[in-house]
Amino acid sequence: MTSQHQERFFEEELCAHLAANGWLYSPDDTGYDKERALFPADLFAWLEETQPDELAKLVKPAMSADAQARALDGIAARVAQRMDADQSLGGSSLRVLRGGVKHQTASFYLMRKRPEMTVNPTVNDQYAANRLRVMRQVHYSTKHAARSIDLVFFLNGIPVATAELKTDFTQSIADAKRQYRMDRPPAGEPLLGFGTRALVHFAVSNDEVWMTTKLAGPDTFFLPFNRGDQGHAGNPADEDGGSPTTYLWRDVLQRDSWLDIIGKFVHWETTKRRDPDTGKVTVDQKLIFPRFHQLDAVTKIVADARRNGPGQRYLIQHSAGSGKTRSIAWSAHRLATLHDENNQKVFDSVIVITDRTVLDDQLQEAVKQIESKDGVVATISTREAAKRSFSSKSGYLTEVLTSGKLIIVVTLQTFPFVLSAIQKNKALHGKSFAVIADEAHSSQTGAAASKLKQVLSAEELAQIDDGGDIDVEA
């Protein structure tokens, strides 16, 4: 049996599962607009179902069919234009999905994130209306008509991911990576531009999954998106008897999970570097997509805290370079906005203990993109207190705690004052706080550490080493 036939069966298995679990399915690319890298039918259906009044400002019933078609085409053109804009000006598919677009007299939002509370029927209906689609054999190229990608995944008509599939009977994961590197040059291809459409590209075999957020020809860098196998690389046997990579379409692409990833995890990360000799500042932008171990850890903590409420303890262990800072940022944001099944807020605030400025910077940036509001994160320091006209850090701390800031960043040395302020202020009695300790960068000796040990259990502290762990006291 040829490799193409093997891959066809692999594609069919994946697509059949998605089609049976809330996804729309296109067996071919009929209706795909490769010049704009959009599936307009889903875009228009989404707008018609969720924002009919805004749509009616541009597509009026009294118009002729041709005029209506031109108006719809104008909307699609505007959406594509905004995604193709420079990132500093609000371009990229992620920013457009979360921030929406304005076109003439109408304003449209292009996705609805999963609501933290389920009390608003309109919001619930809008979330349920999100249109997820998987499309097979997409002829994406504006230069080479025969070139196609195995699978493209859409959200409300906007492509957010691609996948190349290989079966281990005939080809390996290395062949899928090679195909992206050598046969998928992104220049001039709207679908493949860095962050302009697809946010992530998956190389998938029966045994492994790898990912990249930026196609760069031979320099394309892939990260593993595997579950790990009892402390080793790769994936274990599937618990349901399928391929070891079944978790990708069963769990990661599960409807709620995938919408959470797009709405609450993926973000841009900006790094500025100054040349010490010339003083020239260079700006580097990365598109951050969670690796599986990060997604798995954060999701499990959030689910358990929603189910069991405050009073639980968790330990996340990270090896060096495996993205601990981002796991802290995601955990802090998700816990800070968490509500239980009765729509009650689980934690009034999340306190993050760290000595690293870089965490504060990345946390601020990530949360701002996900939450789209200012003032979510407060850092307790003398400098921040002075900026806000407080004569002392303790005064600023009290103000932050009583005002209900979602995320509060402190050093280990400041943490005892946080505990004292909570104990002394009657307005804070009965409040619930989640505490995230960045252990790899906090000394485990001294009075401050003793205060921390009052919160963290001895059993957990015995497991902590300096390799990079995160304790979450919820």
Tab-separated table of C-alpha atoms in Angstrom:
chain	number	residue	atom	x	y	z
A	1	MET	CA	0.000	0.000	0.000
A	2	THR	CA	1.432	3.405	-0.963
A	3	SER	CA	2.299	6.085	1.584
A	4	GLN	CA	-0.409	8.294	0.087
A	5	HIS	CA	-3.032	5.645	0.819
A	6	GLN	CA	-1.736	5.196	4.364
A	7	GLU	CA	-1.839	8.950	4.930
A	8	ARG	CA	-5.356	9.113	3.517
A	9	PHE	CA	-6.588	6.647	6.141
A	10	PHE	CA	-4.760	8.612	8.849
A	11	GLU	CA	-6.410	11.838	7.687
A	12	GLU	CA	-9.807	10.166	7.559
A	13	GLU	CA	-9.469	8.853	11.116
A	14	LEU	CA	-8.548	12.265	12.461
A	15	CYS	CA	-11.213	14.147	10.501
A	16	ALA	CA	-13.951	11.625	11.293
A	17	HIS	CA	-13.313	12.068	15.002
A	18	LEU	CA	-13.475	15.862	14.763
A	19	ALA	CA	-16.591	15.765	12.577
A	20	ALA	CA	-18.313	13.636	15.221
A	21	ASN	CA	-17.294	16.014	18.010
A	22	GLY	CA	-18.395	19.507	17.112
A	23	TRP	CA	-16.222	20.341	14.114
A	24	LEU	CA	-17.350	21.097	10.576
A	25	TYR	CA	-15.581	19.015	7.950
A	26	SER	CA	-14.545	19.796	4.386
A	27	PRO	CA	-13.173	16.760	2.485
A	28	ASP	CA	-11.555	19.149	-0.009
A	29	ASP	CA	-10.801	22.856	-0.321
A	30	THR	CA	-13.908	23.915	-2.231
A	31	GLY	CA	-14.731	27.489	-1.225
A	32	TYR	CA	-11.271	28.295	0.136
A	33	ASP	CA	-9.964	31.736	-0.870
A	34	LYS	CA	-6.212	31.202	-1.164
A	35	GLU	CA	-5.490	34.815	-2.121
A	36	ARG	CA	-6.833	35.969	1.240
A	37	ALA	CA	-6.292	32.674	3.072
A	38	LEU	CA	-9.881	32.636	4.333
A	39	PHE	CA	-12.918	30.391	4.190
A	40	PRO	CA	-15.483	33.175	3.587
A	41	ALA	CA	-18.596	30.999	3.998
A	42	ASP	CA	-17.801	30.369	7.671
A	43	LEU	CA	-16.853	34.006	8.269
A	44	PHE	CA	-20.166	35.231	6.891
A	45	ALA	CA	-22.181	32.530	8.685
A	46	TRP	CA	-20.533	33.504	11.985
A	47	LEU	CA	-21.346	37.185	11.501
A	48	GLU	CA	-24.914	36.472	10.438
A	49	GLU	CA	-25.584	34.269	13.469
A	50	THR	CA	-23.856	36.348	16.142
A	51	GLN	CA	-23.965	39.962	14.888
A	52	PRO	CA	-26.886	40.359	12.507
A	53	ASP	CA	-27.484	44.017	13.382
A	54	GLU	CA	-23.891	45.013	12.615
A	55	LEU	CA	-23.912	42.959	9.439
A	56	ALA	CA	-27.150	44.643	8.344
A	57	LYS	CA	-25.367	48.012	8.388
A	58	LEU	CA	-23.358	46.857	5.371
A	59	VAL	CA	-25.446	44.095	3.800
A	60	LYS	CA	-28.929	45.532	3.546
A	61	PRO	CA	-31.977	43.443	2.581
A	62	ALA	CA	-32.983	46.013	-0.039
A	63	MET	CA	-29.708	45.523	-1.913
A	64	SER	CA	-29.519	43.487	-5.062
A	65	ALA	CA	-27.833	40.090	-4.838
A	66	ASP	CA	-24.754	41.492	-6.613
A	67	ALA	CA	-24.549	44.431	-4.222
A	68	GLN	CA	-24.841	42.123	-1.222
A	69	ALA	CA	-22.084	39.913	-2.627
A	70	ARG	CA	-19.841	42.970	-3.080
A	71	ALA	CA	-20.552	44.094	0.479
A	72	LEU	CA	-19.640	40.674	1.863
A	73	ASP	CA	-16.519	40.604	-0.276
A	74	GLY	CA	-15.575	43.972	1.177
A	75	ILE	CA	-15.838	42.545	4.691
A	76	ALA	CA	-13.593	39.597	3.783
A	77	ALA	CA	-11.091	41.972	2.184
A	78	ARG	CA	-11.029	44.125	5.331
A	79	VAL	CA	-10.469	41.133	7.599
A	80	ALA	CA	-7.586	39.959	5.394
A	81	GLN	CA	-6.125	43.460	5.298
A	82	ARG	CA	-6.099	43.726	9.094
A	83	MET	CA	-4.428	40.338	9.496
A	84	ASP	CA	-1.767	41.272	6.955
A	85	ALA	CA	-1.019	44.593	8.678
A	86	ASP	CA	2.205	45.137	10.576
A	87	GLN	CA	2.061	43.520	14.005
A	88	SER	CA	2.920	46.816	15.706
A	89	LEU	CA	-0.263	48.227	14.177
A	90	GLY	CA	-2.461	45.450	15.481
A	91	GLY	CA	-2.004	42.986	12.638
A	92	SER	CA	-1.916	39.167	12.885
A	93	SER	CA	-4.751	36.677	12.953
A	94	LEU	CA	-4.556	36.361	16.754
A	95	ARG	CA	-5.075	40.070	17.366
A	96	VAL	CA	-7.897	40.208	14.824
A	97	LEU	CA	-9.626	37.163	16.328
A	98	ARG	CA	-9.486	38.638	19.812
A	99	GLY	CA	-9.883	42.316	18.975
A	100	GLY	CA	-12.205	42.185	15.978
A	101	VAL	CA	-12.291	44.590	13.023
A	102	LYS	CA	-14.031	47.798	12.056
A	103	HIS	CA	-15.249	48.228	8.497
A	104	GLN	CA	-17.036	51.354	7.413
A	105	THR	CA	-19.914	51.823	9.908
A	106	ALA	CA	-19.797	48.323	11.405
A	107	SER	CA	-17.669	46.691	14.114
A	108	PHE	CA	-17.291	42.913	14.254
A	109	TYR	CA	-15.761	40.533	16.772
A	110	LEU	CA	-14.442	37.371	15.166
A	111	MET	CA	-14.518	34.847	17.989
A	112	ARG	CA	-16.088	34.418	21.398
A	113	LYS	CA	-13.832	33.069	24.136
A	114	ARG	CA	-15.266	30.563	26.568
A	115	PRO	CA	-16.929	32.667	29.289
A	116	GLU	CA	-15.671	32.269	32.850
A	117	MET	CA	-19.294	32.476	34.031
A	118	THR	CA	-22.350	30.944	32.388
A	119	VAL	CA	-24.940	33.478	33.588
A	120	ASN	CA	-25.304	35.371	30.295
A	121	PRO	CA	-27.385	33.366	27.766
A	122	THR	CA	-26.347	35.621	24.874
A	123	VAL	CA	-22.649	35.099	25.547
A	124	ASN	CA	-23.202	31.360	25.966
A	125	ASP	CA	-24.983	31.206	22.604
A	126	GLN	CA	-22.221	33.209	20.923
A	127	TYR	CA	-19.572	30.892	22.328
A	128	ALA	CA	-21.511	27.863	21.087
A	129	ALA	CA	-21.744	29.512	17.654
A	130	ASN	CA	-17.956	29.482	17.102
A	131	ARG	CA	-17.411	27.575	13.870
A	132	LEU	CA	-14.471	25.154	13.948
A	133	ARG	CA	-13.639	23.512	10.628
A	134	VAL	CA	-11.050	20.997	9.463
A	135	MET	CA	-10.294	21.006	5.733
A	136	ARG	CA	-8.317	18.383	3.830
A	137	GLN	CA	-5.823	18.832	1.008
A	138	VAL	CA	-5.848	22.612	0.906
A	139	HIS	CA	-4.265	24.085	-2.228
A	140	TYR	CA	-2.893	27.124	-0.462
A	141	SER	CA	-0.234	28.452	-2.821
A	142	THR	CA	-0.711	31.598	-4.873
A	143	LYS	CA	2.371	30.646	-6.898
A	144	HIS	CA	2.224	26.881	-7.402
A	145	ALA	CA	-1.267	25.540	-8.103
A	146	ALA	CA	-0.422	21.918	-7.292
A	147	ARG	CA	0.936	22.511	-3.783
A	148	SER	CA	-1.333	21.470	-0.934
A	149	ILE	CA	-1.234	20.969	2.823
A	150	ASP	CA	-2.806	17.883	4.362
A	151	LEU	CA	-5.006	19.649	6.906
A	152	VAL	CA	-5.943	23.229	7.759
A	153	PHE	CA	-7.930	24.106	10.872
A	154	PHE	CA	-10.218	27.171	10.818
A	155	LEU	CA	-11.979	29.279	13.432
A	156	ASN	CA	-14.890	31.272	12.013
A	157	GLY	CA	-13.336	31.158	8.580
A	158	ILE	CA	-9.843	32.184	9.697
A	159	PRO	CA	-7.101	29.536	9.440
A	160	VAL	CA	-5.361	29.064	12.790
A	161	ALA	CA	-3.315	25.875	12.275
A	162	THR	CA	-1.991	23.483	9.636
A	163	ALA	CA	-0.813	19.880	9.831
A	164	GLU	CA	1.297	17.552	7.718
A	165	LEU	CA	0.569	13.880	8.446
A	166	LYS	CA	2.913	10.937	7.981
A	167	THR	CA	2.324	7.299	8.832
A	168	ASP	CA	5.179	5.528	10.534
A	169	PHE	CA	4.651	2.500	8.262
A	170	THR	CA	6.045	4.422	5.295
A	171	GLN	CA	7.504	7.747	6.479
A	172	SER	CA	8.630	9.325	9.743
A	173	ILE	CA	8.050	12.549	11.639
A	174	ALA	CA	11.313	13.772	10.092
A	175	ASP	CA	9.653	13.639	6.663
A	176	ALA	CA	6.828	15.904	7.854
A	177	LYS	CA	9.356	18.398	9.251
A	178	ARG	CA	11.383	18.253	6.050
A	179	GLN	CA	8.267	18.968	4.026
A	180	TYR	CA	7.579	22.120	6.009
A	181	ARG	CA	11.207	23.217	5.804
A	182	MET	CA	11.880	22.488	2.155
A	183	ASP	CA	8.498	22.517	0.397
A	184	ARG	CA	6.620	25.257	2.289
A	185	PRO	CA	8.469	28.564	1.698
A	186	PRO	CA	6.312	31.218	3.401
A	187	ALA	CA	7.256	34.211	1.234
A	188	GLY	CA	4.224	35.476	-0.627
A	189	GLU	CA	1.931	32.775	0.758
A	190	PRO	CA	-0.805	34.335	2.970
A	191	LEU	CA	-1.573	31.092	4.809
A	192	LEU	CA	2.044	30.552	5.834
A	193	GLY	CA	3.060	34.061	6.895
A	194	PHE	CA	4.410	34.425	10.417
A	195	GLY	CA	1.307	34.918	12.560
A	196	THR	CA	-0.714	36.423	9.725
A	197	ARG	CA	-2.969	33.362	9.480
A	198	ALA	CA	-1.943	29.963	10.867
A	199	LEU	CA	-0.646	30.362	14.405
A	200	VAL	CA	0.972	26.919	14.570
A	201	HIS	CA	2.060	24.206	12.154
A	202	PHE	CA	1.984	20.588	13.352
A	203	ALA	CA	4.152	17.766	12.024
A	204	VAL	CA	2.239	14.608	12.954
A	205	SER	CA	2.961	10.889	12.713
A	206	ASN	CA	1.346	7.921	14.427
A	207	ASP	CA	3.933	8.179	17.204
A	208	GLU	CA	4.956	11.834	17.537
A	209	VAL	CA	3.775	15.446	17.225
A	210	TRP	CA	6.086	18.431	16.710
A	211	MET	CA	5.165	22.067	16.186
A	212	THR	CA	6.476	25.427	14.992
A	213	THR	CA	4.951	28.889	14.975
A	214	LYS	CA	7.279	30.283	12.310
A	215	LEU	CA	8.131	28.759	8.951
A	216	ALA	CA	11.574	29.912	7.842
A	217	GLY	CA	12.660	27.451	5.155
A	218	PRO	CA	15.628	25.280	6.204
A	219	ASP	CA	15.928	27.306	9.432
A	220	THR	CA	12.454	26.348	10.649
A	221	PHE	CA	12.722	25.274	14.294
A	222	PHE	CA	10.374	22.620	15.661
A	223	LEU	CA	9.546	21.950	19.309
A	224	PRO	CA	8.136	18.640	20.555
A	225	PHE	CA	4.420	18.587	21.293
A	226	ASN	CA	4.589	15.115	22.804
A	227	ARG	CA	3.213	13.924	26.143
A	228	GLY	CA	6.408	12.225	27.281
A	229	ASP	CA	6.706	8.544	28.074
A	230	GLN	CA	7.527	7.757	31.712
A	231	GLY	CA	10.272	10.350	31.890
A	232	HIS	CA	11.469	9.781	28.341
A	233	ALA	CA	10.787	11.512	25.033
A	234	GLY	CA	7.896	10.590	22.752
A	235	ASN	CA	4.446	9.314	23.641
A	236	PRO	CA	3.098	6.307	25.539
A	237	ALA	CA	0.646	3.833	24.080
A	238	ASP	CA	-2.789	5.386	23.757
A	239	GLU	CA	-5.096	4.497	26.638
A	240	ASP	CA	-8.000	3.966	24.232
A	241	GLY	CA	-6.052	1.663	21.917
A	242	GLY	CA	-5.472	4.156	19.097
A	243	SER	CA	-2.262	5.653	17.759
A	244	PRO	CA	0.025	7.161	20.425
A	245	THR	CA	-0.794	10.593	18.950
A	246	THR	CA	-4.556	10.208	19.307
A	247	TYR	CA	-4.417	12.755	22.161
A	248	LEU	CA	-3.867	15.496	19.571
A	249	TRP	CA	-7.332	15.232	18.043
A	250	ARG	CA	-9.120	13.686	21.036
A	251	ASP	CA	-7.853	16.095	23.726
A	252	VAL	CA	-6.021	19.093	22.257
A	253	LEU	CA	-8.427	19.645	19.375
A	254	GLN	CA	-11.420	18.946	21.589
A	255	ARG	CA	-13.714	21.907	21.008
A	256	ASP	CA	-13.467	23.652	24.404
A	257	SER	CA	-9.760	22.904	24.720
A	258	TRP	CA	-8.917	24.294	21.285
A	259	LEU	CA	-10.950	27.457	21.830
A	260	ASP	CA	-9.220	27.951	25.192
A	261	ILE	CA	-5.827	27.607	23.525
A	262	ILE	CA	-6.642	30.241	20.918
A	263	GLY	CA	-8.476	32.509	23.347
A	264	LYS	CA	-6.442	32.161	26.556
A	265	PHE	CA	-2.992	30.738	25.861
A	266	VAL	CA	-1.463	31.869	22.565
A	267	HIS	CA	0.198	35.293	22.746
A	268	TRP	CA	2.930	37.452	21.295
A	269	GLU	CA	6.117	37.922	23.308
A	270	THR	CA	8.306	40.949	22.616
A	271	THR	CA	11.983	41.074	23.596
A	272	LYS	CA	14.091	44.225	23.286
A	273	ARG	CA	17.890	44.072	23.208
A	274	ARG	CA	20.281	47.004	23.306
A	275	ASP	CA	23.724	46.684	21.726
A	276	PRO	CA	26.217	47.766	24.435
A	277	ASP	CA	28.558	49.263	21.844
A	278	THR	CA	26.202	51.039	19.452
A	279	GLY	CA	23.175	51.527	21.673
A	280	LYS	CA	20.965	50.235	18.883
A	281	VAL	CA	17.795	48.513	20.095
A	282	THR	CA	16.516	45.452	18.273
A	283	VAL	CA	13.034	44.100	18.812
A	284	ASP	CA	12.300	40.387	18.509
A	285	GLN	CA	8.768	39.031	18.454
A	286	LYS	CA	7.862	35.439	19.198
A	287	LEU	CA	4.469	33.834	18.806
A	288	ILE	CA	4.022	31.648	21.876
A	289	PHE	CA	1.940	28.505	21.516
A	290	PRO	CA	1.839	26.268	24.608
A	291	ARG	CA	3.780	23.043	24.525
A	292	PHE	CA	1.833	19.992	25.610
A	293	HIS	CA	3.357	19.734	29.092
A	294	GLN	CA	2.501	23.386	29.772
A	295	LEU	CA	-1.030	23.038	28.474
A	296	ASP	CA	-1.543	19.815	30.408
A	297	ALA	CA	-0.231	21.171	33.727
A	298	VAL	CA	-2.197	24.424	33.641
A	299	THR	CA	-5.396	22.733	32.477
A	300	LYS	CA	-5.238	20.091	35.208
A	301	ILE	CA	-4.612	22.631	37.969
A	302	VAL	CA	-7.475	24.827	36.801
A	303	ALA	CA	-9.874	21.889	36.507
A	304	ASP	CA	-9.019	20.603	39.979
A	305	ALA	CA	-9.286	24.062	41.554
A	306	ARG	CA	-12.669	24.616	39.893
A	307	ARG	CA	-13.885	21.259	41.214
A	308	ASN	CA	-12.382	21.339	44.723
A	309	GLY	CA	-11.957	25.039	45.460
A	310	PRO	CA	-9.302	26.673	47.690
A	311	GLY	CA	-7.130	24.650	50.045
A	312	GLN	CA	-5.412	22.398	47.492
A	313	ARG	CA	-1.673	22.106	46.810
A	314	TYR	CA	0.024	21.409	43.488
A	315	LEU	CA	3.608	21.016	42.299
A	316	ILE	CA	4.680	21.601	38.699
A	317	GLN	CA	8.200	20.420	37.907
A	318	HIS	CA	9.982	21.958	34.923
A	319	SER	CA	13.384	21.150	33.513
A	320	ALA	CA	15.626	24.060	32.575
A	321	GLY	CA	14.506	25.815	29.418
A	322	SER	CA	11.100	24.151	29.245
A	323	GLY	CA	9.009	27.292	29.633
A	324	LYS	CA	8.446	27.630	33.388
A	325	THR	CA	7.904	31.391	33.192
A	326	ARG	CA	5.061	31.000	30.737
A	327	SER	CA	3.474	28.213	32.768
A	328	ILE	CA	3.431	30.567	35.761
A	329	ALA	CA	1.865	33.341	33.684
A	330	TRP	CA	-0.848	31.077	32.275
A	331	SER	CA	-1.574	29.520	35.682
A	332	ALA	CA	-1.807	32.934	37.346
A	333	HIS	CA	-4.226	34.299	34.771
A	334	ARG	CA	-6.453	31.221	34.648
A	335	LEU	CA	-6.684	30.973	38.448
A	336	ALA	CA	-7.320	34.706	38.806
A	337	THR	CA	-10.367	34.542	36.545
A	338	LEU	CA	-11.602	31.110	37.641
A	339	HIS	CA	-15.242	30.562	38.618
A	340	ASP	CA	-16.794	27.373	39.946
A	341	GLU	CA	-19.851	25.557	38.577
A	342	ASN	CA	-22.086	27.909	40.596
A	343	ASN	CA	-20.472	30.932	38.892
A	344	GLN	CA	-18.740	31.962	42.127
A	345	LYS	CA	-15.202	33.315	41.904
A	346	VAL	CA	-12.802	30.719	43.315
A	347	PHE	CA	-9.972	33.130	44.241
A	348	ASP	CA	-10.139	36.833	44.980
A	349	SER	CA	-6.511	37.311	43.911
A	350	VAL	CA	-3.461	35.315	42.863
A	351	ILE	CA	-0.140	36.095	44.566
A	352	VAL	CA	2.967	35.222	42.553
A	353	ILE	CA	6.256	35.008	44.483
A	354	THR	CA	9.336	35.529	42.321
A	355	ASP	CA	12.589	37.476	42.248
A	356	ARG	CA	12.666	37.832	38.488
A	357	THR	CA	11.793	41.037	36.666
A	358	VAL	CA	11.490	39.054	33.440
A	359	LEU	CA	8.550	37.114	34.866
A	360	ASP	CA	6.806	40.346	35.786
A	361	ASP	CA	7.340	41.756	32.291
A	362	GLN	CA	6.202	38.597	30.503
A	363	LEU	CA	3.270	38.174	32.876
A	364	GLN	CA	2.100	41.729	32.235
A	365	GLU	CA	2.385	41.297	28.471
A	366	ALA	CA	0.720	37.883	28.294
A	367	VAL	CA	-2.188	38.820	30.563
A	368	LYS	CA	-2.814	42.101	28.747
A	369	GLN	CA	-3.145	40.267	25.429
A	370	ILE	CA	-5.444	37.613	26.861
A	371	GLU	CA	-7.516	39.780	29.193
A	372	SER	CA	-7.548	42.962	27.032
A	373	LYS	CA	-7.822	45.255	30.041
A	374	ASP	CA	-5.323	47.317	32.025
A	375	GLY	CA	-4.516	47.043	35.705
A	376	VAL	CA	-4.843	43.272	36.031
A	377	VAL	CA	-1.297	42.758	37.356
A	378	ALA	CA	0.236	44.736	40.255
A	379	THR	CA	3.871	44.483	41.319
A	380	ILE	CA	4.678	45.273	44.941
A	381	SER	CA	7.928	47.240	45.033
A	382	THR	CA	9.196	50.552	46.374
A	383	ARG	CA	9.479	51.873	42.834
A	384	GLU	CA	5.886	50.962	41.946
A	385	ALA	CA	4.633	52.446	45.222
A	386	ALA	CA	6.428	55.736	44.523
A	387	LYS	CA	5.028	55.854	40.965
A	388	ARG	CA	1.549	55.729	42.470
A	389	SER	CA	2.280	58.372	45.124
A	390	PHE	CA	2.385	56.011	48.096
A	391	SER	CA	4.846	56.983	50.824
A	392	SER	CA	5.599	53.338	51.618
A	393	LYS	CA	5.499	49.931	50.011
A	394	SER	CA	3.237	48.653	52.793
A	395	GLY	CA	0.636	51.317	52.032
A	396	TYR	CA	0.637	50.367	48.377
A	397	LEU	CA	0.404	46.687	49.329
A	398	THR	CA	-2.699	47.312	51.445
A	399	GLU	CA	-4.311	49.273	48.638
A	400	VAL	CA	-3.595	46.513	46.110
A	401	LEU	CA	-4.921	43.747	48.367
A	402	THR	CA	-8.137	45.537	49.262
A	403	SER	CA	-8.816	46.720	45.706
A	404	GLY	CA	-8.999	43.109	44.507
A	405	LYS	CA	-6.247	43.131	41.884
A	406	LEU	CA	-6.412	39.845	40.012
A	407	ILE	CA	-2.649	39.113	40.101
A	408	ILE	CA	-0.137	40.454	42.632
A	409	VAL	CA	3.595	39.909	42.066
A	410	VAL	CA	5.890	40.013	45.124
A	411	THR	CA	9.386	38.941	46.109
A	412	LEU	CA	10.000	36.274	48.721
A	413	GLN	CA	11.178	39.006	51.080
A	414	THR	CA	7.889	40.896	50.645
A	415	PHE	CA	5.687	37.838	51.109
A	416	PRO	CA	5.691	37.962	54.966
A	417	PHE	CA	4.271	41.490	54.763
A	418	VAL	CA	1.537	40.179	52.454
A	419	LEU	CA	0.561	37.562	55.037
A	420	SER	CA	0.630	40.158	57.802
A	421	ALA	CA	-1.529	42.582	55.827
A	422	ILE	CA	-4.087	39.864	55.123
A	423	GLN	CA	-4.197	38.853	58.783
A	424	LYS	CA	-4.523	42.419	60.103
A	425	ASN	CA	-7.015	43.833	57.628
A	426	LYS	CA	-10.549	42.749	58.526
A	427	ALA	CA	-11.719	43.616	55.025
A	428	LEU	CA	-9.569	40.754	53.726
A	429	HIS	CA	-10.829	38.146	56.176
A	430	GLY	CA	-12.775	35.457	54.360
A	431	LYS	CA	-11.043	36.205	51.069
A	432	SER	CA	-9.350	33.402	49.109
A	433	PHE	CA	-5.861	33.756	47.641
A	434	ALA	CA	-3.942	31.416	45.361
A	435	VAL	CA	-0.178	31.525	45.960
A	436	ILE	CA	2.257	30.597	43.182
A	437	ALA	CA	5.879	30.279	44.304
A	438	ASP	CA	8.638	30.348	41.703
A	439	GLU	CA	10.918	28.092	43.708
A	440	ALA	CA	13.976	28.015	41.464
A	441	HIS	CA	14.529	31.735	42.034
A	442	SER	CA	13.604	32.035	45.708
A	443	SER	CA	15.976	31.290	48.568
A	444	GLN	CA	14.823	28.471	50.830
A	445	THR	CA	16.492	29.880	53.939
A	446	GLY	CA	15.783	32.796	56.281
A	447	ALA	CA	12.696	34.326	57.871
A	448	ALA	CA	10.935	34.944	54.575
A	449	ALA	CA	11.313	31.316	53.569
A	450	SER	CA	9.926	30.265	56.949
A	451	LYS	CA	6.789	32.289	56.233
A	452	LEU	CA	6.474	30.588	52.879
A	453	LYS	CA	6.780	27.186	54.544
A	454	GLN	CA	3.785	28.051	56.687
A	455	VAL	CA	1.776	28.024	53.474
A	456	LEU	CA	3.416	25.178	51.576
A	457	SER	CA	3.294	21.651	52.943
A	458	ALA	CA	6.456	19.950	54.189
A	459	GLU	CA	5.874	17.055	51.820
A	460	GLU	CA	5.907	19.362	48.818
A	461	LEU	CA	8.903	21.341	50.011
A	462	ALA	CA	10.847	18.090	50.267
A	463	GLN	CA	10.274	17.574	46.550
A	464	ILE	CA	11.581	21.003	45.550
A	465	ASP	CA	15.004	21.291	43.972
A	466	ASP	CA	16.677	24.145	42.125
A	467	GLY	CA	15.956	22.647	38.719
A	468	GLY	CA	12.897	24.792	38.328
A	469	ASP	CA	9.660	24.014	40.130
A	470	ILE	CA	6.444	25.912	40.654
A	471	ASP	CA	4.378	25.497	43.793
A	472	VAL	CA	0.751	26.502	43.648
A	473	GLU	CA	-1.006	26.837	46.982
A	474	ALA	CA	-4.622	27.324	46.023
